[in-house]
Short mmCIF file of C-alpha atoms in Angstrom, two decimals:
data_model
loop_
_atom_site.label_atom_id
_atom_site.label_comp_id
_atom_site.label_asym_id
_atom_site.label_seq_id
_atom_site.Cartn_x
_atom_site.Cartn_y
_atom_site.Cartn_z
CA MET A 1 -1.80 34.54 2.30
CA ALA A 2 -2.85 32.95 5.60
CA ALA A 3 -0.39 32.41 8.45
CA PRO A 4 1.45 29.07 8.40
CA PHE A 5 -0.34 26.27 10.21
CA TYR A 6 2.67 24.48 11.73
CA PRO A 7 5.65 25.89 13.68
CA PRO A 8 8.80 26.55 11.62
CA ARG A 9 10.89 23.51 10.76
CA GLN A 10 14.62 23.51 11.51
CA LEU A 11 17.26 20.79 11.07
CA TYR A 12 17.90 17.61 13.06
CA TYR A 13 21.31 16.19 13.85
CA GLY A 14 23.19 15.03 16.91
CA GLY A 15 19.93 13.63 18.25
CA LYS A 16 18.09 16.97 18.51
CA ILE A 17 16.63 19.89 16.60
CA GLN A 18 19.33 22.31 15.45
CA PRO A 19 18.89 25.87 14.08
CA ALA A 20 19.72 26.38 10.42
CA THR A 21 22.26 29.13 9.77
CA SER A 22 21.74 29.94 6.07
CA GLY A 23 19.09 32.55 6.75
CA ASP A 24 17.04 31.18 3.85
CA VAL A 25 13.44 30.13 4.42
CA PHE A 26 10.87 28.56 2.11
CA ARG A 27 7.25 27.61 2.66
CA THR A 28 5.51 24.32 2.21
CA ILE A 29 1.98 24.64 0.83
CA ASP A 30 -1.23 22.64 1.31
CA PRO A 31 -1.96 21.79 -2.33
CA SER A 32 -5.67 21.26 -1.71
CA THR A 33 -6.13 24.93 -0.76
CA ALA A 34 -2.88 26.64 -1.90
CA GLN A 35 -2.50 27.89 1.69
CA PRO A 36 0.83 27.80 3.60
CA LEU A 37 1.55 25.07 6.11
CA ALA A 38 4.97 25.90 7.55
CA ASP A 39 8.16 27.87 7.11
CA ILE A 40 11.14 25.58 6.45
CA HIS A 41 14.67 26.74 7.26
CA THR A 42 17.31 25.79 4.70
CA ALA A 43 20.58 24.18 5.74
CA SER A 44 23.84 25.98 4.98
CA HIS A 45 27.02 24.20 3.89
CA ALA A 46 28.28 24.55 7.45
CA ASP A 47 25.08 22.96 8.76
CA ILE A 48 25.50 20.00 6.40
CA ASP A 49 29.13 19.64 7.45
CA SER A 50 28.01 19.54 11.10
CA ALA A 51 25.33 16.96 10.37
CA ILE A 52 27.84 14.75 8.53
CA ALA A 53 30.35 15.10 11.37
CA SER A 54 27.63 13.99 13.79
CA ALA A 55 26.84 10.99 11.57
CA GLN A 56 30.51 10.07 11.26
CA GLU A 57 30.92 10.08 15.02
CA ALA A 58 27.80 7.95 15.46
CA PHE A 59 28.90 5.49 12.77
CA ARG A 60 31.84 4.27 14.85
CA SER A 61 29.57 2.81 17.51
CA TRP A 62 26.40 2.09 15.51
CA SER A 63 28.24 0.02 12.89
CA THR A 64 29.67 -2.22 15.61
CA THR A 65 26.41 -2.53 17.55
CA PRO A 66 25.24 -6.17 17.29
CA PRO A 67 22.54 -6.54 14.61
CA ILE A 68 20.06 -7.93 17.14
CA ILE A 69 20.39 -4.74 19.22
CA ARG A 70 19.91 -2.56 16.15
CA SER A 71 16.90 -4.68 15.27
CA ARG A 72 15.25 -4.11 18.66
CA ILE A 73 15.63 -0.33 18.39
CA LEU A 74 14.20 -0.26 14.87
CA LEU A 75 11.29 -2.49 15.88
CA LYS A 76 10.49 -0.01 18.66
CA ALA A 77 10.34 2.68 15.97
CA VAL A 78 7.92 0.48 14.02
CA GLN A 79 5.68 0.32 17.08
CA LEU A 80 5.74 4.11 17.46
CA LEU A 81 4.96 4.63 13.78
CA ARG A 82 1.93 2.37 13.99
CA GLU A 83 0.71 3.97 17.20
CA ARG A 84 0.91 7.39 15.57
CA ASN A 85 -0.28 6.26 12.13
CA ASP A 86 -3.29 8.57 11.83
CA GLU A 87 -1.47 11.57 13.27
CA ILE A 88 1.37 11.21 10.75
CA ALA A 89 -1.05 10.43 7.93
CA LYS A 90 -2.90 13.70 8.58
CA VAL A 91 0.35 15.64 8.20
CA GLU A 92 1.11 13.74 4.99
CA THR A 93 -2.35 14.56 3.64
CA GLN A 94 -1.90 18.25 4.34
CA ASP A 95 1.61 18.31 2.88
CA THR A 96 0.93 16.23 -0.25
CA GLY A 97 -2.80 16.73 -0.82
CA LYS A 98 -3.34 12.99 -0.96
CA PRO A 99 -6.59 11.75 0.59
CA PHE A 100 -6.43 10.63 4.20
CA SER A 101 -8.08 7.41 3.05
CA GLU A 102 -4.81 6.75 1.23
CA THR A 103 -2.13 8.14 3.55
CA SER A 104 -3.64 6.39 6.58
CA THR A 105 -3.75 2.97 4.89
CA VAL A 106 -0.72 3.05 2.57
CA ASP A 107 1.95 5.67 3.21
CA VAL A 108 2.79 5.19 6.89
CA VAL A 109 1.78 1.52 6.85
CA THR A 110 4.07 0.46 3.99
CA GLY A 111 6.94 2.53 5.38
CA ALA A 112 6.61 0.82 8.75
CA ASP A 113 6.38 -2.54 6.99
CA ALA A 114 9.76 -1.94 5.33
CA LEU A 115 11.36 -0.95 8.63
CA GLU A 116 9.94 -4.07 10.29
CA TYR A 117 11.13 -6.27 7.43
CA PHE A 118 14.74 -5.08 7.53
CA ALA A 119 14.86 -5.04 11.33
CA ASN A 120 13.77 -8.67 11.38
CA LEU A 121 16.09 -9.55 8.51
CA VAL A 122 19.26 -8.36 10.25
CA GLY A 123 18.06 -9.59 13.63
CA GLY A 124 17.66 -13.07 12.15
CA GLY A 125 21.13 -13.30 10.61
CA GLY A 126 20.49 -11.55 7.29
CA LEU A 127 23.94 -9.95 7.40
CA ASN A 128 25.80 -13.19 8.00
CA GLY A 129 28.66 -13.98 5.64
CA GLU A 130 29.76 -17.29 4.15
CA THR A 131 32.44 -19.82 4.89
CA VAL A 132 34.11 -21.85 2.15
CA GLN A 133 36.44 -24.74 2.91
CA LEU A 134 39.14 -24.70 0.21
CA ARG A 135 41.12 -27.67 1.48
CA GLU A 136 41.80 -29.31 4.82
CA ASP A 137 44.07 -26.51 6.05
CA ALA A 138 42.67 -23.45 4.25
CA TRP A 139 39.34 -21.71 4.18
CA VAL A 140 37.67 -18.43 3.15
CA TYR A 141 35.16 -16.40 5.12
CA THR A 142 33.21 -13.34 4.02
CA LYS A 143 31.73 -10.44 5.94
CA LYS A 144 29.16 -7.77 5.09
CA GLU A 145 30.20 -4.41 6.50
CA ALA A 146 28.41 -1.08 6.65
CA LEU A 147 29.41 1.61 4.16
CA GLY A 148 29.54 4.68 6.39
CA VAL A 149 27.53 7.90 6.26
CA CYS A 150 24.88 7.68 3.55
CA ALA A 151 22.70 10.35 1.95
CA GLY A 152 19.02 9.74 1.35
CA ILE A 153 17.25 12.18 -0.96
CA GLY A 154 13.50 11.81 -0.75
CA ALA A 155 10.70 12.39 -3.24
CA TRP A 156 7.60 14.48 -2.81
CA ASN A 157 4.94 11.94 -3.77
CA TYR A 158 5.42 9.40 -0.94
CA PRO A 159 7.39 11.36 1.67
CA ILE A 160 7.27 9.21 4.83
CA GLN A 161 7.20 5.94 2.90
CA ILE A 162 10.27 6.77 0.84
CA ALA A 163 12.10 8.12 3.90
CA LEU A 164 11.54 4.75 5.55
CA TRP A 165 12.34 2.73 2.44
CA LYS A 166 15.75 4.44 2.44
CA SER A 167 16.51 4.68 6.15
CA ALA A 168 15.28 1.18 7.08
CA PRO A 169 17.94 -0.89 5.23
CA CYS A 170 20.54 1.83 5.72
CA LEU A 171 20.27 1.84 9.52
CA ALA A 172 19.63 -1.89 9.82
CA ALA A 173 22.91 -2.54 7.99
CA GLY A 174 24.81 -0.36 10.48
CA ASN A 175 25.14 2.83 8.44
CA THR A 176 24.17 6.34 9.48
CA MET A 177 22.10 8.67 7.30
CA ILE A 178 21.75 12.29 6.32
CA TYR A 179 18.23 12.59 4.93
CA LYS A 180 17.04 15.47 2.77
CA PRO A 181 13.27 15.57 2.27
CA SER A 182 11.86 17.04 -0.89
CA GLU A 183 11.39 20.77 -0.48
CA ILE A 184 7.82 20.34 -1.77
CA THR A 185 6.73 17.95 1.02
CA PRO A 186 9.21 18.28 3.91
CA LEU A 187 7.07 18.04 7.05
CA HIS A 188 7.66 14.34 7.70
CA GLY A 189 11.43 14.67 8.17
CA LEU A 190 11.50 15.90 11.76
CA ILE A 191 8.61 13.61 12.70
CA LEU A 192 10.57 10.55 11.61
CA ALA A 193 13.79 11.79 13.25
CA GLU A 194 12.01 12.29 16.57
CA ILE A 195 10.40 8.83 16.36
CA TYR A 196 13.80 7.24 15.78
CA THR A 197 15.20 9.10 18.78
CA LEU A 198 12.28 8.08 20.99
CA ALA A 199 12.86 4.47 19.93
CA GLY A 200 16.43 4.64 21.24
CA LEU A 201 18.44 5.40 18.11
CA PRO A 202 21.72 7.00 19.24
CA PRO A 203 22.35 10.67 18.39
CA GLY A 204 23.76 11.20 14.91
CA VAL A 205 22.50 7.95 13.38
CA PHE A 206 19.58 9.61 11.55
CA ASN A 207 19.80 13.28 10.62
CA VAL A 208 17.67 15.68 8.59
CA VAL A 209 18.73 18.68 6.49
CA ASN A 210 16.18 20.79 4.60
CA GLY A 211 16.55 22.61 1.33
CA GLY A 212 16.27 22.43 -2.43
CA GLY A 213 18.61 21.40 -5.22
CA PRO A 214 21.73 23.21 -3.93
CA VAL A 215 21.50 21.37 -0.60
CA GLY A 216 21.14 18.05 -2.39
CA ALA A 217 24.04 18.86 -4.71
CA TYR A 218 26.36 19.74 -1.83
CA LEU A 219 25.32 16.62 0.04
CA THR A 220 25.83 14.21 -2.86
CA SER A 221 29.29 15.57 -3.73
CA HIS A 222 30.49 15.75 -0.11
CA PRO A 223 33.61 13.63 0.53
CA GLY A 224 32.14 12.42 3.81
CA ILE A 225 29.26 10.65 2.07
CA ALA A 226 29.77 6.98 1.15
CA LYS A 227 26.49 6.33 -0.69
CA VAL A 228 23.64 8.27 -2.24
CA SER A 229 20.11 6.91 -2.53
CA PHE A 230 17.86 9.08 -4.68
CA THR A 231 14.24 8.88 -5.79
CA GLY A 232 12.98 11.32 -8.39
CA GLN A 233 12.88 12.22 -12.05
CA VAL A 234 15.41 10.95 -14.56
CA SER A 235 17.08 14.28 -15.35
CA THR A 236 17.78 15.02 -11.68
CA GLY A 237 18.89 11.44 -11.09
CA GLN A 238 21.48 11.76 -13.85
CA LYS A 239 22.95 14.83 -12.15
CA VAL A 240 22.99 13.12 -8.75
CA ALA A 241 24.61 9.97 -10.16
CA SER A 242 27.21 12.03 -12.01
CA ALA A 243 28.14 13.95 -8.85
CA ALA A 244 28.33 10.73 -6.85
CA ALA A 245 30.44 8.99 -9.48
CA GLY A 246 33.16 11.62 -9.16
CA GLY A 247 33.76 10.43 -5.61
CA MET A 248 33.25 6.72 -6.45
CA LYS A 249 30.24 6.64 -4.14
CA TYR A 250 27.77 3.78 -4.03
CA ILE A 251 24.39 4.73 -5.51
CA THR A 252 20.80 3.57 -5.69
CA MET A 253 18.61 5.43 -8.19
CA GLU A 254 14.84 4.94 -8.37
CA LEU A 255 13.78 7.11 -11.28
CA GLY A 256 10.82 7.65 -13.59
CA GLY A 257 8.84 5.47 -15.93
CA LYS A 258 6.41 5.42 -18.83
CA SER A 259 5.05 2.02 -18.03
CA PRO A 260 2.89 -0.13 -20.32
CA LEU A 261 -0.19 -2.05 -19.22
CA LEU A 262 -1.19 -4.74 -21.72
CA ILE A 263 -4.80 -5.93 -21.86
CA LEU A 264 -5.00 -9.28 -23.64
CA PRO A 265 -8.12 -10.16 -25.66
CA ASP A 266 -9.31 -12.76 -23.13
CA ALA A 267 -8.95 -10.47 -20.08
CA ASP A 268 -11.87 -9.98 -17.70
CA LEU A 269 -13.13 -6.54 -18.72
CA ASP A 270 -14.01 -5.34 -15.22
CA LEU A 271 -10.67 -6.43 -13.76
CA ALA A 272 -8.78 -4.85 -16.64
CA VAL A 273 -10.60 -1.53 -16.22
CA ASP A 274 -10.06 -1.60 -12.46
CA GLY A 275 -6.36 -2.25 -13.04
CA ALA A 276 -6.09 0.60 -15.54
CA MET A 277 -7.78 3.00 -13.13
CA MET A 278 -5.49 2.04 -10.25
CA ALA A 279 -2.51 2.36 -12.59
CA ASN A 280 -3.43 5.94 -13.50
CA PHE A 281 -5.61 7.66 -10.91
CA PHE A 282 -4.34 6.37 -7.56
CA SER A 283 -2.45 9.20 -5.83
CA SER A 284 -3.82 11.42 -8.60
CA GLY A 285 -1.42 9.74 -10.98
CA GLN A 286 1.67 10.84 -9.05
CA VAL A 287 3.27 7.40 -8.87
CA CYS A 288 6.51 6.54 -10.66
CA THR A 289 5.30 3.06 -11.62
CA ASN A 290 2.00 4.22 -13.13
CA GLY A 291 0.83 2.25 -16.16
CA THR A 292 0.03 5.28 -18.27
CA ARG A 293 0.17 3.51 -21.64
CA VAL A 294 -2.79 1.13 -21.70
CA PHE A 295 -2.63 -1.18 -24.71
CA VAL A 296 -6.09 -2.50 -25.63
CA PRO A 297 -6.98 -4.90 -28.48
CA SER A 298 -8.77 -3.00 -31.25
CA SER A 299 -11.55 -5.57 -31.10
CA MET A 300 -12.41 -4.69 -27.48
CA LEU A 301 -11.64 -0.95 -27.60
CA ALA A 302 -15.27 0.21 -27.60
CA ALA A 303 -16.25 -2.11 -24.77
CA PHE A 304 -13.18 -1.09 -22.73
CA GLU A 305 -13.93 2.61 -23.21
CA ALA A 306 -17.57 2.17 -22.23
CA ARG A 307 -16.78 0.20 -19.09
CA LEU A 308 -14.06 2.69 -18.12
CA LEU A 309 -16.42 5.65 -18.52
CA SER A 310 -19.08 3.90 -16.44
CA LYS A 311 -16.62 3.57 -13.56
CA MET A 312 -15.21 7.10 -13.61
CA GLN A 313 -18.06 8.23 -11.34
CA HIS A 314 -16.26 6.34 -8.57
CA VAL A 315 -13.27 8.70 -8.72
CA ARG A 316 -14.26 11.09 -5.94
CA ALA A 317 -12.42 14.40 -5.63
CA GLY A 318 -13.13 16.39 -2.49
CA ASP A 319 -11.92 17.36 0.97
CA PRO A 320 -8.80 15.20 1.44
CA MET A 321 -9.80 14.47 5.06
CA ASP A 322 -13.25 13.20 4.04
CA PRO A 323 -13.15 9.37 4.23
CA GLN A 324 -15.13 9.17 0.96
CA THR A 325 -12.52 11.14 -0.99
CA ASN A 326 -10.19 8.98 -3.07
CA PHE A 327 -8.71 11.59 -5.43
CA GLY A 328 -6.70 14.63 -4.41
CA PRO A 329 -4.93 17.59 -6.02
CA LEU A 330 -1.48 17.63 -7.54
CA ALA A 331 1.32 18.26 -5.07
CA SER A 332 2.48 21.72 -6.12
CA GLU A 333 1.61 24.69 -8.29
CA ALA A 334 4.57 24.06 -10.59
CA HIS A 335 3.55 20.45 -11.11
CA TYR A 336 -0.06 21.49 -11.70
CA HIS A 337 1.00 23.74 -14.57
CA LYS A 338 3.27 21.03 -15.97
CA VAL A 339 0.50 18.40 -16.09
CA LEU A 340 -1.99 20.97 -17.40
CA GLY A 341 0.46 21.75 -20.19
CA TYR A 342 0.61 18.09 -21.22
CA ILE A 343 -3.18 17.82 -21.30
CA ARG A 344 -3.48 20.92 -23.47
CA HIS A 345 -0.70 19.65 -25.74
CA GLY A 346 -2.57 16.36 -26.10
CA ILE A 347 -5.69 18.18 -27.22
CA ASP A 348 -4.17 20.95 -29.36
CA VAL A 349 -1.01 19.38 -30.81
CA ASP A 350 -1.21 15.59 -30.50
CA LYS A 351 -4.87 15.76 -31.52
CA ALA A 352 -5.60 12.79 -29.29
CA THR A 353 -9.26 11.92 -28.70
CA LEU A 354 -10.30 13.27 -25.30
CA LEU A 355 -12.60 10.66 -23.79
CA TYR A 356 -12.96 12.12 -20.29
CA GLY A 357 -11.75 15.06 -18.19
CA GLY A 358 -9.46 17.68 -19.65
CA PRO A 359 -7.86 20.88 -18.42
CA ALA A 360 -10.74 21.95 -16.16
CA LYS A 361 -10.77 21.31 -12.42
CA PRO A 362 -13.11 18.68 -10.99
CA THR A 363 -16.63 20.11 -10.77
CA ASN A 364 -17.56 18.64 -7.40
CA ILE A 365 -14.86 20.05 -5.10
CA PRO A 366 -16.00 22.46 -2.33
CA PRO A 367 -15.55 26.18 -3.10
CA ARG A 368 -12.90 26.59 -0.39
CA LEU A 369 -10.71 24.13 -2.29
CA ALA A 370 -11.02 25.95 -5.62
CA PRO A 371 -7.63 27.74 -5.25
CA GLY A 372 -5.89 24.37 -4.89
CA TYR A 373 -3.94 22.51 -7.56
CA TRP A 374 -6.75 20.29 -8.81
CA ILE A 375 -6.88 18.58 -12.20
CA ALA A 376 -9.68 16.30 -13.32
CA PRO A 377 -8.82 12.66 -14.05
CA THR A 378 -8.28 12.60 -17.80
CA ILE A 379 -8.51 9.89 -20.46
CA PHE A 380 -7.22 10.09 -24.03
CA THR A 381 -8.00 7.31 -26.47
CA ARG A 382 -6.86 6.16 -29.91
CA CYS A 383 -3.40 7.43 -29.01
CA THR A 384 -0.31 6.68 -31.08
CA ASP A 385 3.29 6.02 -30.11
CA ALA A 386 4.42 9.30 -31.71
CA MET A 387 2.41 11.53 -29.38
CA LEU A 388 4.11 13.47 -26.62
CA LEU A 389 1.39 12.14 -24.32
CA THR A 390 2.65 8.60 -24.79
CA ARG A 391 6.39 9.38 -24.75
CA ASP A 392 6.93 11.69 -21.78
CA GLU A 393 6.40 10.87 -18.13
CA ILE A 394 3.51 13.18 -17.20
CA PHE A 395 3.23 12.11 -13.56
CA GLY A 396 -0.40 13.05 -13.33
CA PRO A 397 -3.89 11.54 -13.75
CA VAL A 398 -3.66 11.13 -17.51
CA LEU A 399 -4.53 7.71 -18.99
CA CYS A 400 -3.64 7.01 -22.63
CA ILE A 401 -5.38 4.16 -24.48
CA LEU A 402 -3.38 2.70 -27.38
CA PRO A 403 -5.22 0.20 -29.62
CA TYR A 404 -3.25 -2.76 -31.01
CA SER A 405 -3.88 -5.43 -33.59
CA THR A 406 -1.40 -8.19 -32.67
CA LEU A 407 0.16 -9.09 -29.33
CA GLY A 408 3.65 -9.12 -30.83
CA SER A 409 3.27 -5.55 -32.04
CA ALA A 410 1.93 -4.47 -28.64
CA ILE A 411 4.94 -5.94 -26.84
CA ALA A 412 7.36 -4.28 -29.25
CA ARG A 413 5.60 -0.93 -28.80
CA ALA A 414 5.51 -1.36 -25.03
CA ASN A 415 9.29 -1.79 -25.00
CA ASN A 416 9.92 1.13 -27.36
CA THR A 417 10.91 3.60 -24.62
CA PRO A 418 14.18 4.56 -22.93
CA LEU A 419 12.50 3.87 -19.60
CA GLY A 420 11.92 0.50 -17.98
CA LEU A 421 10.49 0.83 -14.49
CA ALA A 422 7.28 -1.22 -14.53
CA ALA A 423 4.90 -3.15 -16.78
CA GLY A 424 1.91 -5.41 -16.44
CA VAL A 425 -0.53 -7.70 -18.19
CA PHE A 426 -4.17 -8.65 -17.65
CA THR A 427 -5.32 -12.03 -18.97
CA LYS A 428 -7.13 -15.20 -17.90
CA ASP A 429 -4.37 -17.30 -19.51
CA ILE A 430 -1.61 -17.56 -16.92
CA ASN A 431 0.75 -19.23 -19.39
CA ALA A 432 0.32 -16.32 -21.79
CA ALA A 433 0.88 -13.89 -18.90
CA HIS A 434 4.25 -15.42 -18.07
CA LYS A 435 5.30 -15.39 -21.73
CA VAL A 436 4.37 -11.72 -22.10
CA VAL A 437 6.00 -10.65 -18.84
CA ALA A 438 9.19 -12.42 -19.88
CA GLN A 439 9.38 -10.17 -22.94
CA LEU A 440 8.61 -6.86 -21.23
CA GLN A 441 11.68 -4.73 -20.55
CA ALA A 442 10.97 -3.55 -17.01
CA GLY A 443 12.30 -4.27 -13.55
CA ILE A 444 8.87 -4.48 -11.88
CA THR A 445 6.04 -6.46 -13.46
CA TRP A 446 2.54 -7.44 -12.42
CA VAL A 447 0.09 -10.06 -13.62
CA ASN A 448 -3.62 -9.25 -13.12
CA ALA A 449 -2.68 -6.58 -10.60
CA TRP A 450 -1.07 -3.16 -10.47
CA GLY A 451 0.87 -1.17 -7.94
CA GLU A 452 1.29 -3.46 -4.94
CA SER A 453 4.87 -3.27 -3.71
CA PRO A 454 5.33 -5.17 -0.43
CA ALA A 455 8.51 -4.89 1.62
CA GLU A 456 9.42 -8.46 0.66
CA MET A 457 9.53 -7.56 -3.06
CA SER A 458 12.76 -6.14 -4.47
CA VAL A 459 11.96 -3.32 -6.87
CA GLY A 460 14.13 -1.34 -9.26
CA GLY A 461 14.15 0.01 -12.79
CA TRP A 462 15.82 -1.04 -16.00
CA LYS A 463 17.33 1.22 -18.65
CA MET A 464 17.01 4.92 -17.70
CA SER A 465 14.62 4.14 -14.85
CA GLY A 466 17.27 3.53 -12.25
CA VAL A 467 20.21 1.66 -10.79
CA GLY A 468 19.94 -0.96 -8.06
CA VAL A 469 16.93 -2.14 -6.09
CA GLU A 470 15.03 -1.30 -2.94
CA ASN A 471 13.32 -3.68 -0.51
CA GLY A 472 13.39 -7.46 -0.39
CA ARG A 473 16.46 -9.49 0.54
CA ARG A 474 18.41 -7.88 -2.29
CA GLY A 475 17.61 -4.47 -0.82
CA ILE A 476 19.99 -4.87 2.12
CA GLU A 477 22.88 -5.69 -0.21
CA ALA A 478 22.84 -2.12 -1.53
CA TRP A 479 23.86 -0.85 1.92
CA VAL A 480 26.84 -3.10 2.68
CA ARG A 481 30.25 -3.86 1.19
CA GLY A 482 31.84 -7.27 1.17
CA LYS A 483 35.14 -8.37 2.63
CA SER A 484 36.67 -11.76 1.83
CA THR A 485 39.42 -13.29 3.95
CA LEU A 486 41.50 -16.36 3.10
CA VAL A 487 43.05 -18.20 6.05
CA ASP A 488 45.93 -20.66 5.46
CA MET A 489 46.72 -22.92 8.44
CA SER A 490 49.29 -25.14 6.71
CA GLY A 491 52.19 -23.52 8.48
CA GLY A 492 53.97 -22.62 5.28
CA VAL A 493 53.81 -20.17 2.39
CA GLY A 494 53.71 -21.42 -1.17
CA SER A 495 56.43 -19.09 -2.46
CA VAL A 496 58.17 -19.21 -5.85
CA PHE A 497 61.13 -17.32 -4.36
CA ARG A 498 63.18 -20.27 -3.12
CA LYS A 499 66.66 -21.62 -3.68
CA TRP A 500 66.92 -23.15 -7.10
CA GLU A 501 67.15 -26.91 -7.02
CA GLU A 502 67.70 -28.87 -10.22
#
């Protein structure tokens, strides 16, 4: 195996890089080549304790810093992120395998957008409370106060974006954060910490600890943590939520989905196919909101399949740094084998009709990329609701077409899942779109679009897909606690404990 490309990564707390003391090291891998990128040093329990102590010390001053001052510091970080967009995007491409054409236009950009949104929100009075006049001599006022030290546990598919989606509202609200990147894509952690420090964030406000599940478990159950924000798969989220519940911690859980995309009979065929492709092959299908169950009217199935096949030539696998590439490998070897297993199960056990792709790697990738974790974009058609393909979250570039006869049956089938993250509909009839969306059991829905998630839009899952929301005005509420105060200026106390008078 080749020598790592980047210097070893340590921890970050107290405003500077700190050596890990566990003695354990793991490697992050470039999934496009299967070559190592960097050695990552794992935090020990003592390291995590030190990071939390640093965050607790910083919380005392940061939580009382006027929101407008916090806003200015965070907006400086936004400026630095945008100035270094391409540099950070290159690291993200190497760490995740995603094309540079994507990381340079989406990952850093949308993360910076969220930071800018929350900085402006708190700077413009977004944390103001309310005043209620009860009567002439009594009134109530409310305050929104920071929670304390919060834990952010990142996901491997959108590393820098998710780190910012968590840290932006957390820090804007006056909290401090211990952030644990995914052990699969950890390189962004120190980059973001250093940008925050350069922007003027006080030491201890944003801290980074590296490691796998044991580090996350110790962090989420730590008595010094007030809130846990987690993004990842449902089974892990259940464990995190359970550990947090034991300490009555606040939580935000953004978990998985098996989202339905409904094509109505009157839909524009080209737009519907474009939407289905974006809902399944963007980021090589490694998006939690992917619309992997594409419901198509039986009457337009053949036309939909033909148009979809004609456009698959525009999915271009190749060197992730090539500006023409728009399809990369899967993020890790373990995930590659998982997705490959689902594809083989779909062929051998589900007996689904393979329309395109399959278990082979894309044929047009350069030879030097052959060792990487590449899977061809894959389409199964004439799928049924009983197939494993249509029940499990695959989290890869696997599109399942499910024919339907009536819209009512399609909606019922779309909702027949324990998950409820996202859903969408394509139609020319906007009235029908609203009626369908109103019946879909999902926290995020789109009409004639798929995937856009601006900072202004609150997003969160229903059912087993999560708890709480991220982004939008509601997003800041997940990082504060309310305090209500009643003030009585009457000069007396309405007490029942007085001398009895007949």
